[in-house]
């Protein structure tokens, strides 16, 4: 290989064109610019030019900073393009320039046009080359070889340049002489003010190597090296790779590769995992009674109040709530919730309320704003399975603290506190409880707050069943008891107003001593923007739903659930091998199974599965709530169905019970 040299005409054409081109760029300051300053600009032009296919291997073009480039996105200057074999001289290029690419190439092509063969130079530079440079080149060399700028044009390589390069390469090869190179480093050692034209040319085009006999190439790559944000210095490369090439391009074979996300793989619902694997079929001779679903509307015996439905109709007829609302809810709707829950100990304003798509989303947002992947949360056991489902999908560890059935499901505070560490993000308190139906006393809640205060851990209070208690005034919200522990309280319309499908929930931000501060509030707002808020029609009806629902509606609902709870507890307490725990609120009752007296069943899952196949009664096994050897009963079914279900459960246990006379374990209700 041997270096190719430019003749004087080519040097003059390129240098004169460069001067004119940058005079235009520099504007009025050009005349005042010292030649040495111009050389500083152009010393960065074309650090490496080596040959491929007899002429050029790689070109590094100007690295000067350009303001036009800053408006581009993360795209590359150009894309990879394959040759399309044509007829005659060199290969044809298939290059599509974007408008901003043309602007960049107008500034960068001048330094490389002369160094490239005509077949390459015209294809790259013809659409973009500066008029000043083209005029200068034509003045010294004559008109360009290609009359029309087209990306598929195939002008032949200059016969003069090609024959000269081949001849010099052949002579050097025959005589065994090494290739001569023009090195930029040698030129730069000279004083900047006294560099001859040939040296100035060498600073822009440092070396051109040739390869004998190989005039076929595969593809061109034009790219910008730099970060995804707009780089301060552009480093443009034109790579021309040969078939035997050093860097053979491998085309990607298109094929489908759709995979589930890691988040979806981590998401796990214990209830679905257990229930979906149960293969029992109901007894065809007995109608199915489902005591497993926590939806009070399933059997149609607990409709919402007519004032609630009227409020929805009025909101629809008003035509005011058909569009998008703010992601956190209408200001007026948030004021309604704040007014309903505010109290002297825990005052609330509209800014303290985030409306959500049901209480489930309220819990999701609260967890997402408080916990990072790798942290942990404390969750009651037994407890609502959604806590674990949401936490695992977020990469948050779940630690279970125990509830004591012997004490009406109060929290084992010592156990809970022992689980706290420096990675604990929050403690979830569910009161009234799903699945236990328990209601914490004020004294017990104060002890919970004391533990959180001592450990400096915020509380997420799930109070969706708030006020659904069997004794009037027995429910105590947690936030008013806190003086220094910040609380996110979650609630909604679903249970108390018996409309779970309307998906209206909320988060109440109780920020004691500004511990949450601006960051948690803003975080909740940003998270709420993922789905743009709950149903606007329900928001529009919220004022009338809250203010016009009569008290007797709430009382009738509570009295019905309480009646079913007493009936179920009384009946199952006398069943051998069962130990129900009396509920005080919500819609559920937990029943313990003395598995020693039912040896044919391996677990509560087996027990409930056999009860389906033999008695057509479906109760949810408490393994779904991380608490084996219990099952949960939903108390919202019609009274006659509750009576029949309890009769069948008694019959089932009587048939499978083993171990002598049954004795009532009074401890289970203390």
XYZ file of C-alpha atoms in Angstrom:
670
model
C 0.000 0.000 0.000
C 1.190 3.521 -0.708
C -0.076 6.966 0.162
C -1.873 8.885 -2.543
C -0.934 12.509 -3.125
C -3.020 15.422 -4.318
C -1.844 17.605 -7.156
C -1.623 21.365 -6.751
C -4.898 22.029 -8.516
C -6.737 19.697 -6.165
C -5.104 21.287 -3.129
C -5.945 24.809 -4.272
C -9.531 23.846 -5.061
C -10.150 22.315 -1.666
C -8.411 25.008 0.374
C -10.034 27.890 -1.516
C -13.421 26.235 -1.207
C -12.926 25.718 2.527
C -11.993 29.402 2.973
C -15.078 30.603 1.117
C -17.307 28.153 2.928
C -16.172 29.238 6.384
C -16.134 32.916 5.426
C -19.866 32.532 4.983
C -20.215 30.678 8.294
C -18.142 33.200 10.225
C -19.937 36.152 8.649
C -18.614 39.601 9.426
C -16.009 38.192 11.788
C -14.285 36.296 8.978
C -12.213 39.216 7.764
C -10.895 39.807 11.258
C -9.982 36.181 11.826
C -6.251 35.546 11.795
C -5.123 32.699 9.509
C -3.782 30.853 12.537
C -7.261 30.853 14.073
C -8.668 29.374 10.886
C -6.020 26.702 11.081
C -7.123 25.907 14.656
C -10.554 25.222 13.273
C -9.348 23.058 10.425
C -6.678 21.111 12.269
C -9.511 18.868 13.488
C -10.598 18.025 9.953
C -10.063 14.461 8.809
C -7.754 12.885 11.349
C -7.714 9.535 9.592
C -8.257 8.694 5.955
C -7.294 5.179 4.917
C -8.007 3.235 1.787
C -10.421 0.442 1.017
C -11.297 -1.018 -2.364
C -8.263 0.741 -3.739
C -9.098 4.156 -2.356
C -10.637 4.870 1.069
C -11.089 2.809 4.236
C -12.228 5.326 6.827
C -12.747 9.047 7.025
C -12.928 11.028 10.256
C -14.404 14.358 9.368
C -14.650 17.709 11.139
C -15.094 17.642 14.922
C -16.022 21.310 15.279
C -19.055 22.158 17.397
C -22.107 23.295 15.404
C -25.198 24.961 16.847
C -27.434 23.408 14.180
C -26.656 19.964 15.536
C -28.157 20.782 18.910
C -31.686 20.662 17.564
C -31.380 17.069 16.484
C -32.720 14.186 18.502
C -30.911 10.981 19.483
C -30.764 9.891 15.865
C -27.517 9.083 14.121
C -26.261 11.249 11.243
C -27.150 8.498 8.829
C -28.069 4.870 8.819
C -26.439 1.719 7.598
C -27.023 1.133 3.891
C -26.105 -1.780 1.670
C -24.597 -1.474 -1.778
C -26.692 -2.187 -4.783
C -24.493 -3.653 -7.453
C -24.699 -1.702 -10.669
C -22.856 -1.476 -13.910
C -19.598 0.233 -14.685
C -17.184 1.767 -12.172
C -17.569 1.641 -8.436
C -20.490 0.667 -6.222
C -23.750 2.635 -5.962
C -24.833 4.129 -2.638
C -28.343 4.093 -1.184
C -28.293 6.925 1.337
C -31.266 8.969 2.561
C -30.403 12.288 4.168
C -32.593 13.952 6.790
C -32.831 17.782 6.658
C -30.631 18.267 9.717
C -28.150 15.743 8.345
C -27.788 17.808 5.210
C -26.924 20.851 7.301
C -24.220 18.918 9.092
C -22.830 17.385 5.899
C -22.697 20.828 4.302
C -20.144 21.727 6.922
C -18.281 18.443 6.940
C -18.126 17.155 3.371
C -15.714 19.818 2.063
C -12.767 18.220 3.813
C -13.432 14.804 2.381
C -14.731 15.435 -1.118
C -11.329 15.485 -2.765
C -10.087 12.504 -0.781
C -12.873 10.234 -1.964
C -13.223 8.649 -5.392
C -15.791 10.276 -7.611
C -18.248 7.394 -7.174
C -18.289 8.004 -3.442
C -17.715 11.712 -3.255
C -20.515 12.604 -5.632
C -23.007 10.306 -3.924
C -22.341 11.686 -0.481
C -21.515 15.285 -1.161
C -23.538 16.132 -4.240
C -26.826 16.767 -2.380
C -25.129 18.627 0.410
C -21.841 20.171 -0.752
C -21.543 23.899 -0.372
C -21.980 25.987 -3.507
C -18.831 27.917 -2.641
C -16.741 24.762 -2.601
C -18.311 23.392 -5.768
C -17.601 26.650 -7.602
C -14.030 26.665 -6.377
C -13.472 23.086 -7.448
C -14.934 23.698 -10.874
C -12.752 26.773 -11.253
C -9.601 24.699 -10.751
C -10.659 21.333 -12.152
C -13.565 21.934 -14.431
C -17.231 20.947 -14.022
C -18.241 18.024 -11.833
C -18.496 14.618 -13.420
C -22.116 14.159 -12.502
C -24.662 16.617 -13.738
C -27.538 15.502 -11.488
C -27.479 14.949 -7.751
C -29.052 11.593 -7.044
C -28.377 9.107 -4.309
C -28.326 6.199 -6.771
C -25.973 7.845 -9.300
C -22.800 5.909 -10.191
C -20.251 8.303 -11.690
C -16.956 6.606 -12.490
C -13.828 7.142 -10.414
C -11.575 9.893 -11.734
C -9.293 8.139 -14.230
C -6.410 10.443 -13.354
C -6.633 9.783 -9.609
C -7.294 6.091 -10.042
C -4.482 5.445 -12.517
C -2.042 7.503 -10.449
C -2.836 5.611 -7.281
C -2.635 2.226 -8.984
C 0.656 3.072 -10.711
C 2.349 4.282 -7.537
C 1.072 1.280 -5.579
C 2.286 -1.149 -8.250
C 5.772 0.413 -8.355
C 6.134 0.355 -4.592
C 5.006 -3.236 -4.465
C 7.455 -4.345 -7.160
C 10.398 -2.522 -5.566
C 9.537 -3.724 -2.054
C 9.370 -0.197 -0.659
C 7.106 0.567 2.317
C 4.140 2.870 1.955
C 4.738 6.516 2.652
C 2.320 8.323 4.919
C 1.633 11.975 5.526
C 1.413 12.219 9.285
C -0.590 14.970 10.941
C 1.729 14.891 13.948
C 4.749 15.814 11.746
C 2.910 18.736 10.218
C 1.681 20.053 13.552
C 5.270 20.351 14.825
C 5.815 23.274 12.447
C 4.913 26.835 13.478
C 1.280 27.571 12.738
C 2.054 30.726 10.748
C 4.478 29.034 8.306
C 2.746 25.930 7.079
C 2.796 25.453 3.300
C -0.329 24.514 1.418
C 0.711 20.859 1.196
C 1.157 20.742 4.974
C -2.187 22.464 5.522
C -3.738 19.848 3.324
C -2.044 17.120 5.338
C -3.573 18.502 8.555
C -7.015 18.016 7.047
C -6.459 14.725 5.228
C -3.815 12.844 7.156
C -3.372 9.712 5.147
C -4.809 7.913 2.180
C -3.873 4.268 1.711
C -4.643 2.135 -1.267
C -5.252 -1.539 -1.695
C -4.390 -3.166 -4.990
C -6.857 -5.135 -6.975
C -9.886 -4.918 -4.714
C -12.553 -2.539 -5.974
C -15.660 -4.227 -4.481
C -17.229 -3.118 -1.214
C -20.238 -4.219 0.753
C -21.731 -1.295 2.619
C -21.305 2.182 3.991
C -21.923 3.235 7.596
C -22.182 6.892 8.486
C -22.617 7.587 12.167
C -22.064 10.112 14.941
C -20.191 8.917 18.000
C -21.404 10.490 21.205
C -23.882 10.275 24.038
C -27.622 10.116 23.578
C -27.848 13.774 24.508
C -26.496 16.072 21.835
C -22.693 15.822 21.965
C -20.559 18.910 22.144
C -18.129 17.475 19.588
C -19.315 15.537 16.588
C -17.130 12.664 15.450
C -18.297 11.561 12.035
C -17.067 8.362 10.441
C -17.572 6.938 6.985
C -16.664 3.272 7.011
C -16.426 1.356 3.766
C -16.096 -2.344 4.367
C -14.870 -4.918 1.935
C -16.252 -8.423 1.397
C -13.189 -9.941 3.017
C -13.538 -7.104 5.486
C -12.160 -6.581 8.878
C -15.618 -5.815 10.247
C -18.075 -7.828 8.197
C -21.577 -6.567 8.769
C -24.046 -9.168 9.887
C -27.617 -8.476 8.892
C -30.201 -9.139 11.616
C -32.718 -11.764 10.700
C -36.135 -10.488 11.705
C -38.074 -12.779 13.984
C -40.673 -12.447 16.716
C -39.310 -12.064 20.225
C -42.169 -10.762 22.376
C -41.677 -11.523 26.066
C -43.583 -10.664 29.225
C -42.065 -7.890 31.341
C -40.230 -8.599 34.571
C -42.892 -6.670 36.465
C -45.633 -8.928 35.142
C -43.623 -12.010 36.056
C -43.209 -10.791 39.631
C -46.912 -10.034 40.039
C -48.624 -12.757 42.032
C -52.149 -12.965 43.475
C -52.353 -15.655 46.177
C -56.128 -15.964 45.908
C -56.073 -16.613 42.175
C -53.091 -18.960 42.525
C -55.055 -21.148 44.936
C -58.626 -20.841 43.702
C -57.713 -21.357 40.045
C -56.054 -24.675 40.886
C -59.035 -26.040 42.792
C -60.608 -28.732 40.631
C -63.690 -29.478 42.701
C -67.059 -29.454 40.992
C -70.197 -28.585 42.964
C -72.635 -31.310 43.948
C -75.176 -31.341 41.082
C -77.966 -32.157 43.562
C -77.433 -28.988 45.592
C -77.434 -25.391 44.339
C -74.136 -23.611 44.739
C -73.770 -21.140 47.625
C -70.692 -18.961 47.313
C -69.426 -17.417 50.540
C -66.096 -16.466 48.998
C -66.529 -13.212 47.098
C -66.226 -9.915 48.958
C -68.729 -8.146 46.733
C -71.901 -7.093 48.581
C -73.849 -6.678 45.333
C -73.507 -10.255 44.010
C -76.865 -11.578 45.225
C -78.836 -8.364 44.701
C -80.084 -8.233 48.271
C -78.037 -5.145 49.192
C -78.755 -2.410 46.634
C -77.355 1.054 47.090
C -79.658 3.873 48.156
C -81.841 5.567 45.565
C -80.227 8.927 46.434
C -76.906 7.500 45.292
C -78.262 6.396 41.918
C -80.143 9.689 41.525
C -76.912 11.601 42.081
C -75.315 9.614 39.247
C -78.240 10.253 36.911
C -78.119 13.972 37.654
C -74.388 14.061 36.953
C -74.916 12.347 33.598
C -77.836 14.602 32.626
C -75.852 17.724 33.461
C -73.382 16.975 30.639
C -70.662 18.586 32.781
C -68.593 15.495 33.446
C -67.966 13.948 30.041
C -64.381 15.124 29.662
C -61.096 14.596 31.401
C -60.620 15.744 34.979
C -57.338 16.543 36.727
C -55.500 13.322 37.506
C -56.022 13.800 41.256
C -59.719 14.663 40.798
C -61.853 17.772 40.512
C -61.122 20.415 43.116
C -64.804 20.493 44.115
C -64.927 16.695 44.543
C -61.800 16.679 46.694
C -63.301 19.412 48.846
C -66.328 17.171 49.457
C -64.138 14.317 50.765
C -61.975 16.666 52.837
C -65.063 18.179 54.469
C -66.532 14.732 55.214
C -63.426 13.377 56.989
C -61.884 16.467 58.548
C -61.765 16.776 62.333
C -60.041 18.950 64.866
C -57.300 16.405 65.553
C -56.734 15.707 61.858
C -57.845 18.655 59.715
C -58.063 18.133 55.963
C -58.239 20.397 52.920
C -58.727 19.640 49.243
C -54.940 19.621 48.761
C -54.761 16.697 51.194
C -57.023 14.480 49.054
C -56.082 12.377 46.021
C -59.027 10.744 44.237
C -58.271 7.323 42.785
C -59.831 4.521 40.787
C -61.094 2.584 43.783
C -59.403 1.911 47.112
C -57.163 -0.668 45.448
C -55.494 2.017 43.376
C -55.235 4.235 46.439
C -53.238 1.480 48.157
C -51.124 0.984 45.033
C -50.240 4.689 44.803
C -49.504 4.888 48.516
C -47.155 1.901 48.328
C -45.496 3.173 45.168
C -44.769 6.604 46.638
C -43.411 5.260 49.944
C -41.421 2.163 48.966
C -38.539 1.572 46.580
C -37.423 -1.784 45.167
C -35.335 -3.566 47.775
C -37.176 -2.023 50.704
C -39.818 -3.829 52.777
C -43.281 -3.200 54.185
C -45.007 -4.729 57.209
C -48.304 -6.451 56.406
C -50.869 -8.100 58.738
C -51.190 -11.871 58.806
C -53.863 -12.835 58.020
C -54.308 -9.880 55.719
C -55.728 -8.695 52.413
C -53.803 -10.472 49.641
C -53.590 -7.361 47.439
C -50.879 -5.895 49.662
C -48.508 -8.680 48.704
C -49.551 -8.627 45.056
C -48.789 -4.919 44.704
C -45.584 -5.027 46.732
C -44.029 -7.908 44.803
C -44.766 -6.248 41.467
C -42.893 -3.172 42.729
C -39.923 -5.251 43.876
C -40.746 -4.576 47.544
C -40.323 -7.286 50.166
C -43.302 -8.213 52.370
C -42.843 -8.958 56.060
C -45.838 -10.464 57.866
C -46.675 -9.465 61.426
C -49.017 -11.704 63.429
C -52.582 -11.073 64.512
C -53.917 -12.903 67.570
C -57.234 -14.739 67.016
C -57.475 -15.316 70.780
C -57.639 -11.510 71.223
C -60.108 -10.768 68.431
C -57.265 -10.445 65.933
C -55.336 -7.701 67.710
C -51.793 -7.092 66.457
C -48.875 -8.810 68.159
C -47.068 -5.508 68.703
C -43.793 -7.030 69.863
C -43.617 -9.188 66.780
C -44.470 -6.250 64.537
C -41.772 -4.053 66.058
C -39.181 -6.820 65.775
C -39.626 -6.830 62.001
C -38.721 -3.162 61.537
C -35.293 -2.447 60.072
C -33.578 0.360 58.202
C -35.242 -0.744 54.955
C -38.819 -0.663 56.275
C -40.806 1.811 54.183
C -44.180 1.663 55.964
C -46.545 -0.339 58.161
C -49.936 -1.308 56.739
C -52.792 -1.211 59.250
C -56.117 -2.636 58.041
C -58.985 -1.607 60.317
C -61.737 -2.886 60.180
C -60.089 -6.004 58.867
C -60.455 -8.070 55.749
C -60.492 -11.099 56.214
C -60.932 -11.074 59.993
C -63.857 -8.713 60.533
C -62.054 -7.301 63.559
C -62.206 -3.693 64.765
C -59.342 -2.272 66.822
C -60.042 -0.329 69.980
C -58.751 3.195 70.449
C -56.281 1.973 73.045
C -54.834 -0.642 70.706
C -54.530 1.896 67.891
C -52.613 4.235 70.205
C -50.128 1.454 70.912
C -49.707 0.896 67.166
C -48.979 4.590 66.645
C -46.465 4.491 69.505
C -44.521 1.699 67.823
C -44.492 3.584 64.500
C -43.370 6.754 66.267
C -40.568 4.970 68.096
C -39.295 3.378 64.886
C -39.922 6.476 62.713
C -41.957 4.530 60.162
C -45.019 6.010 58.388
C -48.376 4.227 58.386
C -50.555 3.235 55.448
C -54.065 2.901 56.934
C -56.491 0.807 54.861
C -59.857 2.014 56.187
C -62.146 1.042 53.321
C -64.510 -0.578 55.875
C -64.437 2.467 58.155
C -67.797 3.033 59.928
C -68.949 -0.475 58.918
C -68.921 -1.629 62.532
C -71.612 -3.443 64.478
C -71.487 -1.200 67.552
C -72.246 2.476 66.990
C -69.201 4.672 67.471
C -66.820 1.724 67.748
C -64.710 2.716 64.741
C -61.786 4.984 65.441
C -59.807 6.399 62.512
C -56.071 6.105 63.061
C -54.837 9.524 61.851
C -56.483 11.631 64.620
C -54.524 9.609 67.208
C -51.161 10.555 65.696
C -49.242 13.657 66.640
C -45.947 12.902 64.889
C -46.464 9.832 62.685
C -47.432 10.685 59.079
C -50.352 8.643 57.757
C -51.741 7.901 54.302
C -55.349 6.809 54.847
C -57.082 4.925 52.022
C -60.837 4.648 51.577
C -63.607 4.699 48.994
C -67.277 4.328 48.108
C -67.160 0.585 47.399
C -68.233 -0.960 50.703
C -70.141 1.564 52.743
C -72.151 2.830 49.799
C -72.318 -0.657 48.210
C -70.997 0.381 44.770
C -67.627 -1.429 44.313
C -67.928 -1.319 40.522
C -67.997 2.470 40.395
C -64.278 2.551 41.256
C -64.078 5.631 43.419
C -61.421 5.743 46.107
C -59.204 8.298 47.809
C -56.019 8.910 49.733
C -56.108 11.271 52.711
C -52.692 12.789 53.409
C -52.146 13.363 57.124
C -48.684 14.904 57.215
C -47.644 15.274 60.817
C -44.820 17.771 61.356
C -44.335 18.037 57.582
C -42.467 14.728 57.514
C -43.946 13.779 54.152
C -43.232 17.287 52.929
C -43.553 18.429 49.359
C -41.862 15.361 47.912
C -44.530 12.780 48.881
C -47.364 15.028 47.764
C -45.766 15.675 44.396
C -44.947 11.989 44.062
C -48.602 11.041 44.539
C -49.642 13.579 41.924
C -47.148 12.206 39.404
C -48.197 8.621 40.067
C -51.867 9.541 39.681
C -51.118 10.878 36.199
C -50.551 7.377 34.869
C -54.296 6.793 34.374
C -55.625 10.370 34.559
C -57.872 9.864 37.555
C -61.127 8.038 38.389
C -64.498 8.213 36.640
C -65.546 11.846 36.170
C -69.280 11.081 36.398
C -68.832 9.568 39.852
C -66.768 12.619 40.807
C -69.596 14.824 39.643
C -72.067 12.869 41.774
C -69.811 12.695 44.825
C -71.237 15.729 46.599
C -74.821 14.436 46.496
C -73.752 10.868 47.329
C -71.970 11.994 50.480
C -74.450 14.627 51.623
C -77.821 13.136 50.632
C -77.478 9.460 51.506
C -79.775 8.989 54.506
C -78.492 7.553 57.762
C -81.069 4.766 57.738
C -79.376 3.338 54.614
C -76.115 2.873 56.522
C -77.960 1.513 59.555
C -79.924 -1.033 57.512
C -76.761 -2.317 55.833
C -74.893 -2.695 59.123
C -77.841 -4.353 60.858
C -78.178 -6.894 58.060
C -74.493 -7.854 58.120
C -74.500 -7.974 61.916
C -77.518 -10.291 61.893
C -75.813 -12.679 59.473
C -72.615 -12.542 61.524
C -74.441 -13.520 64.694
C -76.311 -16.297 62.914
C -73.152 -17.745 61.375
C -71.103 -17.447 64.544
C -73.794 -19.018 66.687
C -74.307 -21.948 64.330
C -70.663 -22.750 63.597
C -69.610 -22.399 67.236
C -71.550 -25.584 67.941
C -70.010 -27.542 65.064
C -67.387 -30.127 66.167
C -63.881 -29.256 64.951
C -64.669 -25.622 64.065
C -63.735 -22.487 65.989
C -65.211 -19.238 64.610
C -63.901 -15.861 65.787
C -66.671 -13.360 66.465
C -66.439 -10.379 64.071
C -67.078 -6.757 65.062
C -67.347 -5.139 61.654
C -66.625 -5.260 57.923
C -68.277 -8.186 56.045
C -66.323 -11.291 57.079
C -65.939 -13.994 59.665
C -62.934 -16.277 60.104
C -63.421 -19.918 61.146
C -60.622 -22.077 62.546
C -60.351 -25.769 61.599
C -59.009 -28.259 64.098
C -57.149 -30.326 61.517
C -56.366 -33.069 64.035
C -60.037 -34.027 63.979
C -60.137 -34.058 60.171
C -57.163 -36.323 59.369
C -58.304 -37.106 55.832
C -57.653 -33.486 54.803
C -54.093 -32.273 54.370
C -54.907 -28.579 54.547
C -57.614 -25.942 54.667
C -57.494 -25.961 50.856
C -58.385 -29.661 50.778
C -61.077 -29.066 53.394
C -62.826 -26.290 51.446
C -62.401 -28.104 48.137
C -64.194 -31.206 49.473
C -66.911 -28.980 50.926
C -67.563 -27.683 47.408
C -67.783 -31.117 45.834
C -69.980 -32.593 48.590
C -72.099 -29.683 49.853
C -71.801 -27.022 47.076
C -70.635 -24.429 49.613
C -67.588 -22.392 48.670
C -65.621 -20.681 51.447
C -62.219 -19.175 50.783
C -59.349 -21.109 52.425
C -57.295 -18.816 54.663
C -54.090 -20.008 53.025
C -54.994 -17.253 50.553
C -54.303 -14.831 53.406
C -51.088 -16.550 54.560
C -52.982 -18.121 57.473
C -53.561 -21.878 57.058
C -56.166 -24.016 58.843
C -58.877 -21.349 58.676
C -61.503 -20.386 56.137
C -63.292 -17.089 55.530
C -67.061 -16.622 55.317
C -68.611 -13.607 53.533
C -71.615 -12.285 55.472
C -73.489 -10.355 52.768
C -75.507 -13.252 51.282
C -79.296 -13.343 51.814
C -80.309 -14.632 55.236
C -81.958 -17.811 53.942
C -78.782 -18.690 52.028
C -76.704 -18.090 55.141
C -78.934 -20.446 57.123
C -78.670 -23.138 54.439
C -74.914 -22.696 54.080
C -74.349 -23.089 57.832
C -76.543 -26.215 57.863
C -74.480 -27.786 55.067
C -71.177 -26.910 56.763
C -72.425 -28.582 59.952
C -73.432 -31.682 57.983
C -70.035 -31.810 56.238
C -68.077 -31.566 59.499
C -70.274 -34.125 61.239
C -69.547 -36.622 58.475
C -65.750 -36.142 58.476
C -65.050 -35.355 62.128
C -62.993 -37.919 64.082
C -61.906 -37.930 67.733
C -64.791 -38.468 70.157
C -67.194 -35.934 71.610
C -66.662 -32.370 70.494
C -65.928 -29.737 73.090
C -66.350 -26.051 72.457
C -63.058 -24.150 72.623
C -64.106 -20.980 74.379
C -60.618 -19.472 74.006
C -61.157 -18.826 70.331
C -63.616 -16.032 71.086
C -61.664 -14.148 73.728
